[in-house]
Every structure is written in C-alpha cells, then in structure tokens.
Amino acid sequence: MTSHSSPFLHPGAIAKTDRLSIVHLKRDLQTPTILKDHDEDDEGYSEGKVVNTRFGSFPHTTLIGLPWGAQVRASKVDTGSRGRRGQKQEKKQPQEKKRKRDDADSTEHPNKRRDSENGDVAISTPVEGKEEKEAETASSGFIHLLPPTPENWTSSLPHRTQVVYTPDYSYILHRIRARPGSSIIEAGAGSGSFTHASARAVFHGYPREADVNGTSKEEKLGKVWSFEFHEQRHQKLEEEIKEHGLDGVVQITHRDVCEDGFLVEDQSPKADAIFLDLPAPWLALPHLTRSSPPNASLGTSEAGTPAANGKAEASTTPFLSALNPTKPVHLCTFSPCIEQVQRTISAMRKLGWVDIEMVELSQKRFEVRRERIGIDNGAQRGLQTTPASVDEALARLIEVEGTFKTFHETGEKVEGKKDKGNPNNREKILESLVERKVYKEGNLVHRCEPEIKTHTSYLVFAVLPQEWSAEDEEKARVKWVVKIRTEEGQEGGEVIGISRRQLKKAARQAQKDKAIAVTATANAEAAEKGTEETLEGGKEDKIEVE
Amino acid sequence: MHSLVTPNAWVVLRLPSDSFKLLQIVPNTIVSLGKYGTFSSNLIIERPYNLTYELLDRRAGQKDSDLRIVPASEIHADTIAEEDAASNPKEAEDKVVIGGDGVEFELLAENGEVIIRSNRETIDDSARQTLTMEEIEVLKREGTGAGKDLIAKLMLSHTGIDQKTTFSLAKYKLLKTKKYLKRFTVLPLDVPLLTHWMMTEKDANKILEMRNEAVSLIGSWSNVHFSESLPDTEGGRWLVVDETGGLLVAAMAERMGILHPSSDFNWEGKPEGPHREEAPPATSNTITLVHNNAQPNLSLLKYFLYDPTTTSPPCPTHPLNNHLHALSWLQLLKPSEDTTYSSQIETLSPEELSQMKSAKRGTYYRKLRRWTRTTHIVNSTLNGGFDGLAVASSMDPSSILRHMLPLLRGGASIAIYSPTIEPLVTLADMYSTSRRTAFIQAPPASFAELDDEDRGVEWQGDEDFPLNPTLVLNASVQSARIREWQVLPGRTHPMMTGKGGAEGYLFTGFRVLPAKGRVEARGKFGRKKRGDDKVGAVVKGEMVGEEGVKTSNTEMAQDTTEVKSEDLEMAGL
C-alpha cells in the first residue's frame, strides 16, 4: 500500500475500506469500526461484515464510500440463523464489488415486526464462495458515520486501564509544548488515548521509506516514543496503531522504563516533551537526565531508586541522554495520589528540574434543557404539577375550594376535566412538539451532568533547561560583547523594558541625586545637565515607538 | 525553535515576584528590571531558555549589572535541605506533622517537648522588624549578594523570629525573597505563556478571558493539527472567527506548525526594500479567518513576528504569510459589494507596463497582487469543505453558525468558546432533541419547499428553528478549570487565592449530513408490548415506536424516541 496515511490525520472526504471510522449512535455511545469490504473473520452474515448496534445492523458495504458525517439507515440483517453455522469456513472470497447504498430506494416497511423481517431474509447458511447479499433498508434506526478523532476515539476505545481524558490530555499537551515536529516520550501508554492525542499533536508528516535513518529529517517530522510494560496492552496497542495508520508516527516499545530507561535500540528519542503516566514516576526520572547522574545525589535519601542501575549503565557504555540536547525539555507526570506527587517533586528538585508546578484539572459537562413549571404543563410526564407562581397556586386553591363547596352543598360531583388518556403516547408527544412547540416553552436552564469526574490525577509540570557550560558562556560572551554603562560614560544602548512612568521617576531621582552630589564647579554642573537632558530625550523617543 | 534566545526575539522575563515582562531582546541595548536593576541584553542573547539569572552587584562606577546563571541546585537548595531535615528527624519520629496555612497545631512529644510551635503566642504585628525603612533602603542600594544579604539581615533583625513556627518562618522568608531577591528567568514566548500573561497581567477582557484550559480544549475539539495534502488525500483547512486579538489564530497556528518562523530565519540577512517574492496562498494546512472589520485585528501576532499591517514585515518568510487567509464578513457574504473583490484589475500587456513610470508600475503590481489574493481567498472559502470551525467571539454564535455550517464538510468538528455560558446554552437549545424531532416531523414550509440539494445551504432559519437542527450532531457544552497547588515538604495544599472572572465554556459538535428523504427509526426491539393505555408513567421510546403508530408519517427519528423520556427528565440534548 503506497498511500500510508492515517484516518486520524488525513480523513479525506469519504469513508474508505480498511480505515477506522466511528459509528455514532448517540452521545457517549460510539463504536469504532474498521471498514472491510468483505468479511475476513467470516462471521456468517450474508451481507459481509456487519456492525450490530441497538439501533439496528449496518453492513460495512453500506458505509464504505459514504461522505463523513452521513446519516445512515439500518439494514435488514439476519442475525438469528448465523449462530447455527459451522465453526470455520475454509475459503473467504474477497468481495470486489463495492456497493454504495442507494438512499432513494429506501423501501419503507414501517410496521413490520422483527420476526416477519426474519422471514424476509434469505436463509443465510454460509456457503463456500458465497455472494454477499445486497443490503436492504430497515426501519429500526440510523447512525452517523464520523471520521475518527482522538476525542471520539477516547470516548469509544476499549478500556484496558484508566484513560487519560480529553480535558487532561489537551491541557497536558498544550503545557508540555507538544507541537508539530516535537519528539515526545509517553511512558505508560495504557489504553492509548494519550498516544493518539499526542500523535496528532506532534505529527509533521509521514516518514518516507527512504529517510528512515535520516535522523535530522525524522526529528523534524515529530514522533511519539511510547512505552508500555504490560505485555498484552503493548500488543493490543501496537495492533491498533498499525490499524490506524499511525505506525510511522508512533513507536511502541514493550519495556519497564523505571528499570531500563528510554533508549530504543541504543538510539536516543531526543525528547522535547515527556509524559509519565506511571505508578512511580520518581523511578523513571533518573533515566531522564542530561548527563550521567552522580548516583550519590539520589542514593542517600531515596531508598529504592535505581541509582545502582544507572551507575552500572554509565560504567559500561558512554552515557547517552534520552533528551533533546538543544532544547528545554518539558515534562508532565500524571499521578492520582498526593504522596506520589510529593515523591516525584522531591526527585525532580534533586535532578535539576525547574519551574515545578502542580495542578489538578476539573472538567464539567452541562446538560441544557427546558424546565417547564406550572399546572397547565402537568400533562407532561416527569413534570411536577407545581404552580408556576403564587397567582396560579391561588387560582387552583379557589377552584378546589369551589368544587368542595359544590359537592357539600348540592352533592353534585363536578366533572373532572382531566384527560383520561395517557399523556405520553406518541401522538400526544408529537402534538405537543409540533402544535404547542414545547421545545420553546419554559425556562432554558443548564446544570452539571449527573456523573462527574471529580478527580482524575494530579498533573506535575517541570522543565529541564538545556545544559550550559562555562565554555559555552565564554563563547557567547565573545560573540556578543557586553557593554556596561559607566556612571560617566554616555555609550550603551537604549533602555528597554521600562515604562514611561518608571523612566520619568528614575530620571527625577537621578536629577535629585545629582543635585545633592554636585556642589562642585558651575561649568561642570552645566555640562552634566546637558548630558542628562539628551539621555532623557533618547528615552522618550523609545517610548513613543512602543 | 526555542533552543537559544535569538536576537530580536520576544521573550518573557519572569521576576521573583512572579510577574512577567514581555520584551523584544534587541542586541546592544540595556534591559531594565525596575527596582531589581539593569543589565545588557547581550548577556542573554544566544543563551538557553528557562535559565535563571542573578543580577550581580554593580561594580563601582558601573550602571549595569553583570549576570550569573543560578544552577537548579541552588534554586531548590532550601527545600532540599528542609526535606533532608524532615527525613532524618532527631526526635519523636512517630509524630504526625500537621501544617495548615493560617492555623497551626502545637505538637508535643511524649516527654512534653514542643516539636512544632503553635501560633498561639505569635503577635500579629508588622512592627516587630527592628530595621527601619531608611536602613532597608540603604541595604537595598548598597547590599550585596543579589538581595540575599538583605533578606538574611531582615530575618535576623526580626525580634519574633524565634517565636515563629516553621510555617510562618517559611512564609516570611518567601515574602521577603519575592520582594528583594534580584533574580529573573528567561522564558520563550509561546501561546501558553502569552495566554497566561494576558490573563494575569494584561487585559484579560481583550482575549475574552480565554484561559489555557480553554485554548487547549478548543484546539482539541476543533481537531486542529498539522495536515498538509498528500498525493491522494486532501489536507486540512480550518475556519476561524477570532475576537481575541489573534490569540486563537496563534493557538491554532501553533498546533499546525505555522506560528513560529523557522529557526534558521536570520535577522541580519533580512532583505532590504519592498521587492519580495510573495508565496502563493497555500491550499492545505491553512487557517481562514473571518473578521468583523475591514482589517483583521491580529495585534497579538506581532509577538510571533507576524504583522500583516506593515509594508516591511519583521519576518518576510513567516509561514502565516501564505497559510493565514483573512476575509471580512462582507467579502464572505456579499462579495459583490466589496470594493477589492469586485473591482477587477485589468491585465496590462508588457508594452503598456514598460511605458509606465516605475512608481505607477509598483502600484499596479501591488493592486493586482491584492486583487488576486482576495479573489482566491474569497472563492476558495465559498467553495467550502472546511475540516473544522473554531470560534472565540462575542457575537451571537447562532448567527455565526448560520453562515459557517454550509462551509463545513460532513464530519467537521465545531468548537465555540464563550466566556459566559448563556450564549452557548441558547445555542445548544437550538439543537435540542425535542426541537429536532419537531423539525423532522413537521418541517417549516419555507424549508420544505426547497429542493433537497439547496436545503443545507440556502435555508436561513425561521423563528421556531433559528438553525436547521439536523445539521449538528452531539451539541454539548463543557468547561474545564485547573486548580493550582503548592507542593512543599509538609506544606502541600491548593493555592489560597486565584483569579476569578469568567469561567470560560465551550460548545462542541459535529457537522453532519442528514439523509435525504424521511428517516424512520424505532430502535431494535427485543420484546413487543401491547396496550398503549397500560403503559405506565415512564414510556420507553421503543414502545411508543411500536404501538400507537398509525401510518409511517408518525414515525419519529429513532434517537428522538429513545431520548424522549430522558429529554423531558434530564438529558439536555
């Protein structure tokens, strides 16, 4: 396959074969599916590969070739008889014929029962080299076909571990400066939600076969170096990444980074950004240094840190840092417990990380709805027949009082004007929607969704600046000669970074100081004043430019 | 990108007081840090970012300070020492140390020895400092050790220092450090930092109080990423409405890799004169900005060396030059009334051109370029097919969507930011399940009479349905907010104060393509039930679907019947 692109990064205009797509049923109910034009696993449907949902069955052949975002009607699929078939069919006939669904011929059988539908479908005991059946529209429901994004993947992915949710990964990637072309380390890939999001963030082109080893090129393209120490999760994720066409962007290694560090086949990831979702990030930190760490700094207070391990490494091979040597490296750790945070930060301080910050992120999603209060609305199910106002309450009381009186005085029972019919049958609801326009009634209110994630994890951010030796500084000082202004001299450049008010104040202060200091000869004073004025003038110009 | 401070780059200097200074580091100038002192800009040019410097004491007769790089070990020295002390306690190891910020508890060891002083005896009086104002001023001017001496003296001359608890002592020291320590950190100016600076120090209203949390969420939900065309797949184009002075555009551009000019861009080699090759507008990985005024307000982009308003741009090779396409609402909605778009520049023959005066020829070329560019941008925008929409605007979001939705391809992501929730609630209500159901059941006459083909584009909404409710899926409103913590040995807690103001909300959704003709749906039913009247108070959508149905025209959209009960009860959508 020459066109090796990912549907996450280049969805294109239409859903294509062998590419991931998201079958959207309703909010928070989405099914990721790789579209196949024939049934590889041979599940026995006469229509080929089928997605079964609570809203009906959708043969892949009805989805392939549709534009993204399309609403798709369910098809009639025999789901009953296939269970009786033989376990394995020997040959699978690849199905060349692509069937685009024809929306126009949606035959309507609105009142058909499901059992009668079964009758309609041809007996589908699979036969060798079977022709896949043309799908027929059913009225059980519809779905929308969406292109995959890290967001809908996160909400639909198969959970293997705790998932890093969208608000968290968005904020983390923003803060650790994961941008197109960055190289990012992700340790503790887990279910892969962060993997997909970071792949989108750092993606800057697919590597071509030719320059796999061209390190400079690769660096510019951006890459996710993912590590997972759980064997099965690693395998599953590796499969997913391949299926999603991200294998050029993401490299997954099965490893415990706390033990074995971050070098992959003796190559440094040259990471610009790091995300650690590990139970003990402080054990991984010693592998993320600029230079071979003097083990004393760790060994003394941190029991159990692999200081000895680091030492052993250093003694055998020359030290190779996993970090990008020419950039500040941004790090984020993701830990649910405060004790983990404290140990992590303590280790960070000792390893020279700066700008250490800890935050937690809370997300809320809101429900927006119409709140209808009032006796007149009582017909609607789920609404309390509470009066909307005191006036309404009063009117109701008077009415009740009147009925009561009539009953006692005359013994007549006043005809209840109540509608005995179920107010919630379909026609009533439709009528209330179409005729009364209840969607416009009541107060528009919002509230937090019923279940919220009150705590995901604590996020610790830190930066490790680039190393800067005395020699580097020496060189820079030769290139950029420093001119320090002297009290007497007039050379030196413009002053920047000071506001007009501060400038004036400084000038006034300087003048005052001089007035006190200078009690010397008159002509000397005059000369001084002249310089002061010119200086001030220069500053004023600068300000106006700003 | 952002490895060394390049000459003339915009950087952020963070001072001990946690305030920020945005500066363009021009070579051979003097940087003033106000009361902390001044230093030569050449001392930080071509040095790494994120380093902390200390202003050394001025030598006699000199006006500016030299700098010293403060190693990280020195920055954390105090905390590490404190931690080490805590991990090797000399007495009563099994005692729990309880520390709050205002209230402290007296902890007694078994022998009655005080481990931690309580704040019972502390006197809330600032007058316990024996140094006078004048003495402090003198120390400030003549003090050495970049303020460290002064802080030490202040602590020594505090009469109550021995009565202070560990916690108040630490607080006191921190307070004085922030005030007197002459240190600063050089940070690269990028979108997260610019947002932080705008929010905390500059005018938060100018960026619609859009915090970093919101900026990152908009980016994710509008699915903005680097996406250049491949030979067989088209790349990405995004639509933006930005009233934050260019911050949203900057955030998107950063995610698309077109914000920061390439690092090999050299100031010294800047070509002089107006003559430059203008790159043709890019066709993918682009941002199309629709703006309110004749010219877009992108003032914040100057920090990234992009300024479309000047004739001598600070960076002529800036990627935004051809990846940012700006057009006004007039050019989008009524292009014929826009002067630039509608007045075509006649192509002149080479002979005619050669007869022109050079100034006139220049004008001709400039006009022609402008017209070509505008026409290209307007036409390509009107062709639609955008992959996402990001909005941060104070305009009514429904009025924006009405014109933007037809330009989005199916499956495109929509993210609309608002500092307050009300406009987004109103918008989400336009896509409520009940409204959509009513629309499907009884489309307004003005809509029904349109052809299937035109419906998506032409229908402008009516009073009941301001927007076509079938064009957006998964309309939802969310917000995210961070809470900052202080993590210090024995003193870990959330920050006591923070910034209030607008919370910041995000509306998200997907553009979808409704199926042509009637869509019916009943859900998939396991059992069948009889007797409509017997159905209890909670009516399942399926039942409604199965029973009480006369003809096909009372069929409801499946998710409507599904969600119907929830809708009335809880679910907003």
Short mmCIF file of C-alpha atoms in Angstrom, two decimals, chain B residues 42-397:
data_model
loop_
_atom_site.label_atom_id
_atom_site.label_comp_id
_atom_site.label_asym_id
_atom_site.label_seq_id
_atom_site.Cartn_x
_atom_site.Cartn_y
_atom_site.Cartn_z
CA ASN B 42 23.84 40.86 25.05
CA LEU B 43 24.13 38.86 28.26
CA ILE B 44 21.11 36.75 27.43
CA ILE B 45 21.29 36.62 23.62
CA GLU B 46 22.14 33.17 22.27
CA ARG B 47 21.83 31.68 25.73
CA PRO B 48 19.42 28.85 26.51
CA TYR B 49 15.86 29.48 27.56
CA ASN B 50 14.48 28.63 31.00
CA LEU B 51 17.70 29.62 32.76
CA THR B 52 17.53 31.68 35.92
CA TYR B 53 19.96 34.55 36.27
CA GLU B 54 21.02 36.60 39.20
CA LEU B 55 21.89 40.27 38.86
CA LEU B 56 25.34 40.60 40.37
CA ASP B 57 26.27 43.62 42.41
CA ARG B 58 27.30 46.53 40.27
CA ARG B 59 30.96 47.24 40.27
CA ALA B 60 31.98 50.67 41.42
CA GLY B 61 31.28 53.26 38.76
CA GLN B 62 29.12 50.98 36.65
CA LYS B 63 25.47 51.48 35.98
CA ASP B 64 24.53 47.98 34.89
CA SER B 65 24.90 44.61 36.49
CA ASP B 66 26.60 41.53 35.24
CA LEU B 67 24.67 38.27 35.34
CA ARG B 68 25.30 34.90 36.89
CA ILE B 69 23.41 31.74 35.99
CA VAL B 70 21.77 30.27 39.07
CA PRO B 71 22.01 26.48 38.96
CA ALA B 72 18.90 24.49 39.73
CA SER B 73 20.53 23.01 42.80
CA GLU B 74 20.78 26.49 44.26
CA ILE B 75 17.16 27.31 43.42
CA HIS B 76 15.95 24.26 45.30
CA ALA B 77 18.65 24.30 47.99
CA ASP B 78 16.37 25.43 50.80
CA THR B 79 13.61 22.95 50.04
CA ILE B 80 16.01 20.07 49.67
CA ALA B 81 17.67 20.93 52.98
CA GLU B 82 14.28 21.12 54.62
CA GLU B 83 13.31 17.78 53.17
CA ASP B 84 16.52 16.17 54.30
CA ALA B 85 15.97 17.52 57.77
CA ALA B 86 12.45 16.18 57.77
CA SER B 87 13.51 12.76 56.62
CA ASN B 88 16.11 12.48 59.40
CA PRO B 89 14.10 13.64 62.38
CA LYS B 90 16.02 13.68 65.61
CA GLU B 91 13.11 13.39 67.96
CA ALA B 92 9.73 11.72 68.07
CA GLU B 93 9.58 10.14 64.67
CA ASP B 94 6.09 8.82 65.03
CA LYS B 95 4.50 12.23 65.38
CA VAL B 96 2.39 13.45 62.57
CA VAL B 97 3.23 16.87 61.36
CA ILE B 98 0.14 18.83 60.70
CA GLY B 99 0.54 22.05 58.88
CA GLY B 100 -2.01 24.45 57.59
CA ASP B 101 -1.50 27.91 56.46
CA GLY B 102 -3.26 30.07 58.97
CA VAL B 103 -3.75 27.71 61.84
CA GLU B 104 -1.03 25.57 63.26
CA PHE B 105 -1.20 22.98 65.92
CA GLU B 106 1.04 22.51 68.81
CA LEU B 107 2.53 19.09 68.71
CA LEU B 108 4.04 17.74 71.85
CA ALA B 109 6.39 14.84 72.04
CA GLU B 110 5.82 12.24 74.71
CA ASN B 111 8.23 13.96 77.03
CA GLY B 112 6.36 17.19 76.63
CA GLU B 113 8.89 18.81 74.36
CA VAL B 114 7.43 21.15 71.79
CA ILE B 115 8.08 19.84 68.31
CA ILE B 116 6.27 22.49 66.43
CA ARG B 117 5.32 25.76 67.91
CA SER B 118 1.75 26.75 67.57
CA ASN B 119 0.80 30.22 66.51
CA ARG B 120 -0.77 30.87 69.86
CA GLU B 121 1.86 33.31 71.04
CA THR B 122 2.60 34.99 67.77
CA ILE B 123 1.83 38.65 67.74
CA ASP B 124 0.14 39.90 64.63
CA ASP B 125 2.18 42.99 64.32
CA SER B 126 4.31 44.11 61.46
CA ALA B 127 6.26 46.37 63.79
CA ARG B 128 8.46 43.57 65.01
CA GLN B 129 11.03 44.29 62.37
CA THR B 130 13.73 46.35 64.01
CA LEU B 131 15.27 47.59 60.80
CA THR B 132 13.81 50.93 59.84
CA MET B 133 12.68 51.88 56.38
CA GLU B 134 15.77 54.01 55.89
CA GLU B 135 18.07 51.21 56.89
CA ILE B 136 16.35 48.86 54.49
CA GLU B 137 16.64 51.40 51.70
CA VAL B 138 20.37 51.75 52.34
CA LEU B 139 20.77 48.00 52.37
CA LYS B 140 18.83 47.75 49.14
CA ARG B 141 21.11 50.21 47.44
CA GLU B 142 24.36 49.02 48.88
CA GLY B 143 23.52 45.47 49.81
CA THR B 144 25.37 42.65 48.20
CA GLY B 145 24.64 39.08 47.23
CA ALA B 146 21.70 39.98 44.95
CA GLY B 147 19.41 40.67 47.87
CA LYS B 148 20.32 37.55 49.79
CA ASP B 149 22.20 39.60 52.43
CA LEU B 150 19.29 41.89 52.86
CA ILE B 151 16.91 39.01 53.35
CA ALA B 152 19.23 37.42 55.88
CA LYS B 153 19.54 40.71 57.78
CA LEU B 154 15.80 41.21 57.73
CA MET B 155 15.28 37.79 59.22
CA LEU B 156 17.95 38.29 61.86
CA SER B 157 16.62 41.62 62.99
CA HIS B 158 13.09 40.34 63.35
CA THR B 159 12.53 40.23 67.10
CA GLY B 160 10.00 37.45 66.91
CA ILE B 161 11.92 35.16 64.66
CA ASP B 162 12.44 32.56 67.34
CA GLN B 163 8.77 32.57 68.11
CA LYS B 164 7.78 31.93 64.56
CA THR B 165 6.56 28.50 63.64
CA THR B 166 8.32 26.65 60.86
CA PHE B 167 5.47 27.54 58.58
CA SER B 168 5.30 31.22 59.28
CA LEU B 169 9.07 31.39 59.08
CA ALA B 170 8.98 29.86 55.64
CA LYS B 171 6.24 32.22 54.63
CA TYR B 172 8.13 35.23 55.92
CA LYS B 173 11.21 34.22 54.04
CA LEU B 174 9.26 33.65 50.83
CA LEU B 175 7.63 37.04 51.17
CA LYS B 176 10.93 38.81 51.56
CA THR B 177 12.52 36.75 48.82
CA LYS B 178 9.87 37.78 46.36
CA LYS B 179 10.44 41.38 47.29
CA TYR B 180 14.18 41.68 47.35
CA LEU B 181 15.83 38.80 45.52
CA LYS B 182 17.40 40.01 42.28
CA ARG B 183 16.73 37.07 40.06
CA PHE B 184 14.87 36.50 36.83
CA THR B 185 14.17 33.63 34.44
CA VAL B 186 14.17 33.89 30.65
CA LEU B 187 11.24 32.08 29.05
CA PRO B 188 10.35 31.64 25.39
CA LEU B 189 7.23 33.47 24.32
CA ASP B 190 4.68 30.99 23.04
CA VAL B 191 0.93 30.63 23.17
CA PRO B 192 0.63 29.10 26.66
CA LEU B 193 2.79 31.82 28.16
CA LEU B 194 1.18 34.62 26.17
CA THR B 195 -2.24 33.43 27.32
CA HIS B 196 -1.05 33.29 30.91
CA TRP B 197 0.43 36.76 30.67
CA MET B 198 -2.68 38.23 29.06
CA MET B 199 -4.86 36.62 31.71
CA THR B 200 -2.84 37.58 34.76
CA GLU B 201 -1.11 40.82 33.89
CA LYS B 202 -2.56 42.33 30.78
CA ASP B 203 -6.15 42.89 29.84
CA ALA B 204 -7.96 39.58 30.24
CA ASN B 205 -11.04 41.06 28.56
CA LYS B 206 -9.15 41.53 25.32
CA ILE B 207 -8.80 37.79 24.96
CA LEU B 208 -12.34 37.12 26.22
CA GLU B 209 -10.81 35.68 29.40
CA MET B 210 -9.74 32.64 27.48
CA ARG B 211 -7.55 30.58 29.80
CA ASN B 212 -5.03 27.99 28.76
CA GLU B 213 -7.53 25.27 29.62
CA ALA B 214 -9.98 26.73 27.12
CA VAL B 215 -7.33 27.33 24.48
CA SER B 216 -6.24 23.72 24.63
CA LEU B 217 -9.81 22.42 24.58
CA ILE B 218 -10.74 24.49 21.53
CA GLY B 219 -7.73 23.06 19.76
CA SER B 220 -8.70 19.50 20.57
CA TRP B 221 -12.39 19.80 19.80
CA SER B 222 -11.88 21.61 16.53
CA ASN B 223 -9.37 18.84 15.73
CA VAL B 224 -6.73 21.31 14.59
CA HIS B 225 -3.44 19.70 13.65
CA PHE B 226 -0.75 19.80 11.04
CA SER B 227 -2.29 18.49 7.85
CA GLU B 228 -0.73 19.10 4.50
CA SER B 229 -2.13 17.43 1.43
CA LEU B 230 -0.83 14.06 0.41
CA PRO B 231 -0.76 12.91 -3.19
CA ASP B 232 -4.02 11.01 -2.75
CA THR B 233 -5.66 12.72 0.22
CA GLU B 234 -6.52 16.32 0.68
CA GLY B 235 -5.16 18.12 3.70
CA GLY B 236 -6.83 20.19 6.33
CA ARG B 237 -8.34 23.68 6.24
CA TRP B 238 -9.85 25.35 9.26
CA LEU B 239 -12.28 28.23 9.66
CA VAL B 240 -11.82 30.70 12.49
CA VAL B 241 -13.73 33.59 13.96
CA ASP B 242 -11.37 35.27 16.38
CA GLU B 243 -12.09 38.31 18.50
CA THR B 244 -9.23 37.76 20.90
CA GLY B 245 -6.73 39.91 19.05
CA GLY B 246 -5.21 36.94 17.28
CA LEU B 247 -4.71 34.66 20.27
CA LEU B 248 -6.99 31.96 18.89
CA VAL B 249 -5.33 32.19 15.49
CA ALA B 250 -1.95 31.94 17.20
CA ALA B 251 -3.05 28.90 19.20
CA MET B 252 -4.30 27.15 16.09
CA ALA B 253 -1.24 28.11 14.10
CA GLU B 254 0.97 26.72 16.84
CA ARG B 255 -0.85 23.40 16.64
CA MET B 256 -0.49 23.42 12.87
CA GLY B 257 3.21 24.22 12.98
CA ILE B 258 2.89 27.56 11.23
CA LEU B 259 3.25 30.01 14.09
CA HIS B 260 6.93 30.12 14.83
CA PRO B 261 9.19 31.13 11.95
CA SER B 262 11.83 28.53 11.26
CA SER B 263 14.84 28.92 13.47
CA ASP B 264 17.22 29.45 10.57
CA PHE B 265 15.44 32.67 9.79
CA ASN B 266 18.10 35.31 10.21
CA TRP B 267 17.52 38.91 11.19
CA GLU B 268 20.81 40.09 9.83
CA GLY B 269 20.07 38.71 6.39
CA LYS B 270 16.72 40.45 6.16
CA PRO B 271 16.32 41.59 2.58
CA GLU B 272 16.01 45.33 2.22
CA GLY B 273 13.47 47.01 0.03
CA PRO B 274 9.88 46.23 -0.78
CA HIS B 275 10.58 43.81 -3.59
CA ARG B 276 9.96 40.29 -2.42
CA GLU B 277 8.50 37.16 -3.82
CA GLU B 278 5.12 36.53 -2.37
CA ALA B 279 4.42 32.86 -1.89
CA PRO B 280 1.11 31.77 -3.43
CA PRO B 281 -1.65 31.07 -0.87
CA ALA B 282 -1.35 27.56 0.47
CA THR B 283 -4.20 25.14 -0.24
CA SER B 284 -3.88 22.94 2.82
CA ASN B 285 -2.84 23.30 6.45
CA THR B 286 -4.45 26.73 6.33
CA ILE B 287 -6.44 28.96 8.64
CA THR B 288 -9.23 31.01 7.10
CA LEU B 289 -10.11 33.89 9.38
CA VAL B 290 -13.42 35.71 9.00
CA HIS B 291 -13.27 39.10 10.66
CA ASN B 292 -15.67 41.89 11.59
CA ASN B 293 -13.79 44.94 10.44
CA ALA B 294 -12.21 45.83 7.15
CA GLN B 295 -8.89 44.66 8.54
CA PRO B 296 -8.46 41.76 10.96
CA ASN B 297 -7.30 42.54 14.47
CA LEU B 298 -4.29 40.30 14.91
CA SER B 299 -2.27 42.53 17.20
CA LEU B 300 -1.04 39.69 19.39
CA LEU B 301 0.62 38.01 16.43
CA LYS B 302 3.32 40.67 16.47
CA TYR B 303 4.93 38.72 19.31
CA PHE B 304 5.43 35.92 16.82
CA LEU B 305 6.93 38.33 14.29
CA TYR B 306 3.85 38.35 12.06
CA ASP B 307 2.33 41.71 11.28
CA PRO B 308 0.17 41.87 8.16
CA THR B 309 -0.44 45.60 8.50
CA THR B 310 3.07 46.87 7.85
CA THR B 311 4.71 47.09 4.47
CA SER B 312 8.01 45.98 5.96
CA PRO B 313 7.11 42.84 7.88
CA PRO B 314 9.50 41.81 10.64
CA CYS B 315 9.78 38.35 9.14
CA PRO B 316 9.18 38.21 5.38
CA THR B 317 9.28 34.43 5.27
CA HIS B 318 6.75 33.90 8.03
CA PRO B 319 4.66 30.77 7.37
CA LEU B 320 1.48 32.66 8.23
CA ASN B 321 2.02 34.83 5.15
CA ASN B 322 0.50 32.21 2.92
CA HIS B 323 -1.22 29.93 5.42
CA LEU B 324 -3.44 32.54 7.05
CA HIS B 325 -6.28 33.66 4.79
CA ALA B 326 -8.27 36.57 6.14
CA LEU B 327 -11.54 37.80 4.74
CA SER B 328 -14.27 40.01 6.14
CA TRP B 329 -17.89 39.03 6.61
CA LEU B 330 -18.72 41.35 3.72
CA GLN B 331 -16.33 39.51 1.43
CA LEU B 332 -17.79 36.20 2.54
CA LEU B 333 -21.48 37.01 2.44
CA LYS B 334 -21.78 39.77 -0.16
CA PRO B 335 -18.55 39.66 -2.13
CA SER B 336 -20.01 41.77 -4.91
CA GLU B 337 -20.30 44.73 -2.54
CA ASP B 338 -16.68 44.55 -1.51
CA THR B 339 -14.56 47.00 -3.44
CA THR B 340 -11.39 44.96 -3.50
CA TYR B 341 -13.14 41.84 -4.67
CA SER B 342 -15.48 43.39 -7.19
CA SER B 343 -13.10 45.77 -8.94
CA GLN B 344 -11.07 43.52 -11.14
CA ILE B 345 -7.65 44.75 -12.11
CA GLU B 346 -7.20 44.68 -15.85
CA THR B 347 -4.23 42.77 -17.01
CA LEU B 348 -1.81 45.02 -18.79
CA SER B 349 0.40 43.95 -21.63
CA PRO B 350 4.16 44.06 -21.19
CA GLU B 351 4.34 47.05 -23.57
CA GLU B 352 1.88 49.03 -21.56
CA LEU B 353 3.77 48.14 -18.43
CA SER B 354 7.09 49.17 -19.80
CA GLN B 355 5.70 52.59 -20.65
CA MET B 356 4.59 53.15 -17.08
CA LYS B 357 6.60 55.02 -14.53
CA SER B 358 8.19 52.72 -12.02
CA ALA B 359 6.11 54.05 -9.12
CA LYS B 360 2.93 53.50 -11.09
CA ARG B 361 4.04 50.08 -12.14
CA GLY B 362 4.66 49.28 -8.48
CA THR B 363 1.15 50.37 -7.61
CA TYR B 364 -0.25 48.28 -10.41
CA TYR B 365 1.54 45.17 -9.24
CA ARG B 366 0.52 45.78 -5.66
CA LYS B 367 -3.12 46.18 -6.64
CA LEU B 368 -3.02 43.18 -8.89
CA ARG B 369 -1.48 41.07 -6.13
CA ARG B 370 -4.07 42.22 -3.67
CA TRP B 371 -6.94 41.53 -6.02
CA THR B 372 -5.63 38.11 -6.99
CA ARG B 373 -5.12 37.18 -3.37
CA THR B 374 -8.54 38.41 -2.27
CA THR B 375 -10.32 36.69 -5.15
CA HIS B 376 -8.50 33.48 -4.45
CA ILE B 377 -9.30 33.57 -0.74
CA VAL B 378 -12.95 34.50 -1.21
CA ASN B 379 -13.57 31.92 -3.91
CA SER B 380 -11.80 29.10 -2.14
CA THR B 381 -13.65 29.91 1.08
CA LEU B 382 -17.01 29.95 -0.68
CA ASN B 383 -16.21 26.53 -2.08
CA GLY B 384 -16.42 25.22 1.47
CA GLY B 385 -15.18 21.83 2.53
CA PHE B 386 -13.54 23.03 5.75
CA ASP B 387 -12.42 20.45 8.29
CA GLY B 388 -13.26 22.38 11.40
CA LEU B 389 -14.51 25.59 12.89
CA ALA B 390 -13.13 27.39 15.93
CA VAL B 391 -14.86 30.45 17.30
CA ALA B 392 -13.99 32.85 20.10
CA SER B 393 -16.28 35.78 19.60
CA SER B 394 -18.73 37.96 21.45
CA MET B 395 -21.18 37.79 18.54
CA ASP B 396 -24.27 35.62 18.72
CA PRO B 397 -22.95 32.12 17.96
#
